[in-house]
Coordinates of C-alpha atoms and ligand atoms in Angstrom, one line a residue:
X1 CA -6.8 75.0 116.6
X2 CA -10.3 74.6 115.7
X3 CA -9.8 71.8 113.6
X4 CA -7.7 69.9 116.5
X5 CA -11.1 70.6 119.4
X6 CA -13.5 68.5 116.5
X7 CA -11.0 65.8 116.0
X8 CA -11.3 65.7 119.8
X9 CA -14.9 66.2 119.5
X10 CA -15.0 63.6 117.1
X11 CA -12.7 60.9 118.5
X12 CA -14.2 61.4 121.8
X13 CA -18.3 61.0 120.4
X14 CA -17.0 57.3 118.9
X15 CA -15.1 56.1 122.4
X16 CA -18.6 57.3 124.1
X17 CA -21.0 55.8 121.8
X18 CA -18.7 52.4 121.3
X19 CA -20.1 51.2 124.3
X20 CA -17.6 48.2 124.3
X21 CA -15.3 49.3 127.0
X22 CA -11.9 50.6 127.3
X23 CA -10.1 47.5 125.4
X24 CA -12.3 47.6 122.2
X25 CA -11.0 51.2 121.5
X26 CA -11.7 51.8 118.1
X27 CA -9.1 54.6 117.0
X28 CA -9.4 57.1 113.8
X29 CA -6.9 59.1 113.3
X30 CA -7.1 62.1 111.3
X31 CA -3.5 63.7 112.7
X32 CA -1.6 61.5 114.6
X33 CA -4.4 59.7 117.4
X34 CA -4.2 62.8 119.8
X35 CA -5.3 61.3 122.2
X36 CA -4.3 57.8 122.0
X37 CA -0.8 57.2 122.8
X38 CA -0.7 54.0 120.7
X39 CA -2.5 55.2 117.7
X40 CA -0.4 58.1 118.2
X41 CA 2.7 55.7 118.2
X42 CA 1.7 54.0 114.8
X43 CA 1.0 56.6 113.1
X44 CA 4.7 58.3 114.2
X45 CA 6.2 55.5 113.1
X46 CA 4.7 54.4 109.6
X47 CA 2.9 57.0 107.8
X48 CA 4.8 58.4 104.6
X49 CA 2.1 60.9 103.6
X50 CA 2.5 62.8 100.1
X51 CA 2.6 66.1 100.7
X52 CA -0.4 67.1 98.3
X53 CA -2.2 64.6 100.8
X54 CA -0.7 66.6 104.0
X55 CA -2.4 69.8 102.8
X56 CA -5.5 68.2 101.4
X57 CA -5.9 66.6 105.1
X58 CA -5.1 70.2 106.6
X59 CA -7.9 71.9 104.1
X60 CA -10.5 69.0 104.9
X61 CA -10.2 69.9 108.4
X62 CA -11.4 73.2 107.8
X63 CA -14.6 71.3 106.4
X64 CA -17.5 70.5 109.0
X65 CA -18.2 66.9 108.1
X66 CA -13.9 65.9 108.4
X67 CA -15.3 63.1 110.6
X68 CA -15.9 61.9 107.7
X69 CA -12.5 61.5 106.0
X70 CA -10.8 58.2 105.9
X71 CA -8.2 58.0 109.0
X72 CA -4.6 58.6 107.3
X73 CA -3.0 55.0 107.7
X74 CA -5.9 53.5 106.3
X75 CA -5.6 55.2 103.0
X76 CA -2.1 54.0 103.6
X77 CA -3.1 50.5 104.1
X78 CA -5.0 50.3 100.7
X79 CA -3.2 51.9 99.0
X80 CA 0.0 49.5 100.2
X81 CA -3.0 46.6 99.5
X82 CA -3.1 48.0 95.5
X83 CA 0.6 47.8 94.9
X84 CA 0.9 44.3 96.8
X85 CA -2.0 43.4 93.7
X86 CA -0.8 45.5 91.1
X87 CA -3.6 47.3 90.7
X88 CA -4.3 49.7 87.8
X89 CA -7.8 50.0 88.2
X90 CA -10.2 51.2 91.3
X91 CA -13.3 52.6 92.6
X92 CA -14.3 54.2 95.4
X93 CA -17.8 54.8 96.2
X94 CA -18.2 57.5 98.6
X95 CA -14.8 60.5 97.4
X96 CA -15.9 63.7 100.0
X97 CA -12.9 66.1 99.4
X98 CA -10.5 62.9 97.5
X99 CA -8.0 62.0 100.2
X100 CA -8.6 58.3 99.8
X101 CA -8.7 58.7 96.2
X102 CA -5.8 60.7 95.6
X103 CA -4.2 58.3 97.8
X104 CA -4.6 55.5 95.4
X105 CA -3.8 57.4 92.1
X106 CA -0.7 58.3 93.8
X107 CA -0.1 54.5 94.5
X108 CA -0.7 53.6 90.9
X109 CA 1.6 53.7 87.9
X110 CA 0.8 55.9 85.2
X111 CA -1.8 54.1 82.8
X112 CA -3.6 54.0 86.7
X113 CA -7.3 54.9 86.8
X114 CA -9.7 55.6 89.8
X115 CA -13.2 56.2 89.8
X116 CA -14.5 58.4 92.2
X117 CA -18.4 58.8 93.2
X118 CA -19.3 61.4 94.9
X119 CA -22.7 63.3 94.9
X120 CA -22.1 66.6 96.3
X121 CA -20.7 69.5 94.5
X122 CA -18.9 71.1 97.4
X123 CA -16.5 68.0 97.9
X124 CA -16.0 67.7 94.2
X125 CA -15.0 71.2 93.6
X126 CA -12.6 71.0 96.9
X127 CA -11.2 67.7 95.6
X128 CA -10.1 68.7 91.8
X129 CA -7.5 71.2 92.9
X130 CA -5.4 68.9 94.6
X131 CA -5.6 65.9 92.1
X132 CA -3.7 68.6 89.5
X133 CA -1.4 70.3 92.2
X134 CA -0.3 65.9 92.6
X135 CA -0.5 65.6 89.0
X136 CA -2.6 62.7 88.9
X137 CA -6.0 64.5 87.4
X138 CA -5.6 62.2 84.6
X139 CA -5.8 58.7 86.8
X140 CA -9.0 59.9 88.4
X141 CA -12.2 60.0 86.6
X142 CA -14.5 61.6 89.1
X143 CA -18.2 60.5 88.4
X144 CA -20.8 63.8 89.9
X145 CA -23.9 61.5 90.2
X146 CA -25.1 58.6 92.3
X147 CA -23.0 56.1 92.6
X148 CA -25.4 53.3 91.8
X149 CA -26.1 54.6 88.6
X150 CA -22.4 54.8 88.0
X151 CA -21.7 51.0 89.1
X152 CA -24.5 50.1 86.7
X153 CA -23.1 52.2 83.8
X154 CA -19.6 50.7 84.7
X155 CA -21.5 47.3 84.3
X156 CA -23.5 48.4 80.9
X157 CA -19.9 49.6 79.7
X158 CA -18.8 45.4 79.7
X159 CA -16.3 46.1 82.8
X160 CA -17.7 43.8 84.8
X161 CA -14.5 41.1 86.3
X162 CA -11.9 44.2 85.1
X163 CA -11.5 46.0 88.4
X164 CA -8.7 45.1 91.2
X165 CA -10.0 47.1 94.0
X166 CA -13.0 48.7 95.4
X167 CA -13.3 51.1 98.4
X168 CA -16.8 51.3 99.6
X169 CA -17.3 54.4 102.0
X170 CA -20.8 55.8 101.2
X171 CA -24.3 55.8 102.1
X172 CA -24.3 52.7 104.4
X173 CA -28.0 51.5 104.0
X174 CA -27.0 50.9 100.3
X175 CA -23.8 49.1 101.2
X176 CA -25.0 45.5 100.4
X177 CA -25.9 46.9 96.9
X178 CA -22.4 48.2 96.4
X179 CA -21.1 45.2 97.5
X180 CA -23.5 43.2 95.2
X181 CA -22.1 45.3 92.4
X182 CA -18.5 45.4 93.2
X183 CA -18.3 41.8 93.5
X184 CA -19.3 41.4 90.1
X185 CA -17.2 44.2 89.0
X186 CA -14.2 42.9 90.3
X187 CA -11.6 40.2 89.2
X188 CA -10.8 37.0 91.0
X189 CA -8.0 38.1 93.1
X190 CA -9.6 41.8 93.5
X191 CA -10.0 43.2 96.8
X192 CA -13.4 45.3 97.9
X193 CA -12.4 47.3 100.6
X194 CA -15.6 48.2 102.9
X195 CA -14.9 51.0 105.8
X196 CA -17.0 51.7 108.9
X197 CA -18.0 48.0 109.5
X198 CA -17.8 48.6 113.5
X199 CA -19.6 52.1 113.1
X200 CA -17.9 53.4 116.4
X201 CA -18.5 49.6 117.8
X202 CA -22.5 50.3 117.6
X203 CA -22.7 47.1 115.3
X204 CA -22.3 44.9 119.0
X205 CA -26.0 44.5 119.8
X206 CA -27.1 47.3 117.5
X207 CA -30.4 48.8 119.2
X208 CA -33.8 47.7 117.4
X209 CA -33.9 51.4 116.0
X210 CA -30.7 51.5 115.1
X211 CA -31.0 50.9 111.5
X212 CA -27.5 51.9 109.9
X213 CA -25.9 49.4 113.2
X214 CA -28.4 46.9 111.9
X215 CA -27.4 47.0 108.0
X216 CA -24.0 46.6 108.9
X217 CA -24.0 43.8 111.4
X218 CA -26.5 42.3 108.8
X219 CA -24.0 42.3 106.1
X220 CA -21.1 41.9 108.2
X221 CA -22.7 38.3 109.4
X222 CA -23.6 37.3 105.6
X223 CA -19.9 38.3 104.7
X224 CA -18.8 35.9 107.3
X225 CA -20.6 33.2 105.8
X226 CA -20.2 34.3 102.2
X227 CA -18.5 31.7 100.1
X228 CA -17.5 33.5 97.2
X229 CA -15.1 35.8 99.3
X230 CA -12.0 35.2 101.6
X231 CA -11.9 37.8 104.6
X232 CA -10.5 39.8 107.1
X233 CA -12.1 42.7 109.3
X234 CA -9.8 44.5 110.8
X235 CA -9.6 47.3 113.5
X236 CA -8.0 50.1 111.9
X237 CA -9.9 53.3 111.8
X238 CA -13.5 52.6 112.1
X239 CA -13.3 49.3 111.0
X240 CA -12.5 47.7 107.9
X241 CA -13.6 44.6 105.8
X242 CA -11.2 43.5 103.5
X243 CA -12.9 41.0 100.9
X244 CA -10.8 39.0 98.2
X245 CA -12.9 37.6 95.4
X246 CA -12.4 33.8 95.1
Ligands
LIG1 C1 -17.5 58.9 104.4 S1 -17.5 60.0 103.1 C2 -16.2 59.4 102.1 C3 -14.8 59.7 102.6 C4 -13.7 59.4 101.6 N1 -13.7 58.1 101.1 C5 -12.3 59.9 102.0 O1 -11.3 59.3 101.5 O2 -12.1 60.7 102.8 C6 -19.0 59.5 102.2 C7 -19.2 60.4 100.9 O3 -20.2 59.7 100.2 C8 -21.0 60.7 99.5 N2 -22.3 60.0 99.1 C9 -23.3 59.7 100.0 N3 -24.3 59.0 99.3 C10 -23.8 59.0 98.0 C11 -24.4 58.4 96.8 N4 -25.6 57.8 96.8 N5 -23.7 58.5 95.6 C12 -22.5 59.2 95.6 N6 -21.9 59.7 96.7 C13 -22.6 59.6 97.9 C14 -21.2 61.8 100.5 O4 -21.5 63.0 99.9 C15 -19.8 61.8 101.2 O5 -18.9 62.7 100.6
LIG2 C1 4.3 61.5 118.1 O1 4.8 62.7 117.5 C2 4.4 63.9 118.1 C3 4.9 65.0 117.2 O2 6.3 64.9 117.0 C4 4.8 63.9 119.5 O3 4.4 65.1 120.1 C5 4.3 62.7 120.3 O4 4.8 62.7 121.6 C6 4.6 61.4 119.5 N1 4.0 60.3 120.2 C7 4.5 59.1 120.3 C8 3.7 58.1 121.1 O5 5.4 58.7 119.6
LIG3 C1 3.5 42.8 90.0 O1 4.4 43.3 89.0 C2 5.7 42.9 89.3 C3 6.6 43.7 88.3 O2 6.0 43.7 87.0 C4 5.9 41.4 89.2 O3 7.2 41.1 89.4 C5 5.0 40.8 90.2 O4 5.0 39.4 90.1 C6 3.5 41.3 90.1 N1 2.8 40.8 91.2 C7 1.5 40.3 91.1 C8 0.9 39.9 92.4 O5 1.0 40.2 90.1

């Protein structure tokens, strides 16, 4: 019950602050779009959710920050994206409690392998149990430090062109750095998956102290132009860059 008022809460803050009107809705759904009879619809009618991923949902509810958590069809979406590649090997910068990677070890085969940044100990520790109770703690290597220094190491390590998909959902003033270093650590034919690129639609005219709108328009615009990408940004949850390397 409390959980369902702060999806509300949540959901409600992003319509308010969108400031795009009624049409540019932009959804996130956490538990079926409760108040969105479309988003609602959707996710009726397509999610397949693991049940290790049902209960890690229902526990990161419990969590203050859950706003944060990827929106369920989302992590469906990429991880849909990693099969359509084949992919054997990901990233994600940015794990809170692991939905979005557990998500994407489940999608792999076995010899799979995610690599999950996350700074905080907290999300770490609530993460772990539910990678073993889905028996994929094996597929995901969860790195407890910055996530720069991790990319770098990754780099240092001679993986650079060996990954085939990249979720960046972290700090957002460094997101052109993790973009910078995904690109080089991913294949051609890799896909860097970058979330929050509407930031609750803020990124429309950001306001001149608006600093987090402005470093995402910014790199939104240069991602537009950037020739050593195909893209698409699409609408689902709170906005989503999908970037192919060329
Ligand atoms: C939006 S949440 C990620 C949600 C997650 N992808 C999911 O599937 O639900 C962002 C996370 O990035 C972590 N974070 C922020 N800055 C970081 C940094 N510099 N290095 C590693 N993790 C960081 C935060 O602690 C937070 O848990
Ligand atoms: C979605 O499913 C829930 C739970 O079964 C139901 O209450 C709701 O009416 C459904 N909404 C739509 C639009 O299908
Ligand atoms: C993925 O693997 C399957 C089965 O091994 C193969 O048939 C398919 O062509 C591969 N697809 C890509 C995009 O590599």
């Amino acid at each position: 019950m409390v959980a369902d008022i702060k999806i509300l809460v949540c959901v409600g803050l992003a319509v308010v602050l969108s400031g795009v009107g009624q049409s540019a809705f932009i959804g996130k759904s956490h538990s079926g779009g409760k108040d969105d009879p479309v988003l609602q619809y959707v996710v009726n009618n397509s999610l397949r959710e693991h049940p290790v991923l049902t209960k890690l949902r229902l526990r990161t509810l419990e969590d203050s920050w859950n706003v944060m958590m990827v929106a369920s069809e989302q992590a469906q979406l990429m991880a849909n994206l990693i099969k359509l590649i084949n992919g054997t090997k990901a990233i994600e910068i940015g794990m809170y409690t692991g939905y979005n990677a557990l998500s994407m070890a489940l999608a792999m085969p076995e010899n799979g392998r995610v690599v999950a940044c996350e700074i905080e100990d907290t999300y770490v520790n609530i993460a772990k149990p539910f990678f073993k109770e889905a028996g994929v703690e094996n597929k995901i290597d969860v790195q407890h430090q910055i996530a720069m220094k991790t990319l770098n190491d990754l780099i240092a390590a001679g993986e650079v062109g060996t990954y085939d998909f990249v979720f960046i959902d972290a700090d957002k003033s460094n997101y052109d750095n993790y973009y910078e270093k995904s690109l080089e650590l991913i294949r051609t034919g890799g896909i860097i998956a970058i979330d929050n690129v509407l930031w609750s639609g803020r990124v429309v005219n950001p306001a001149p102290t608006d600093l987090t709108s402005q470093a995402l328009d910014t790199l939104n615009k240069k991602l537009h132009k950037d020739q050593r990408i195909d893209l698409s940004m699409l609408t689902v949850g709170d906005g989503l860059t999908i970037a192919i390397k060329r």
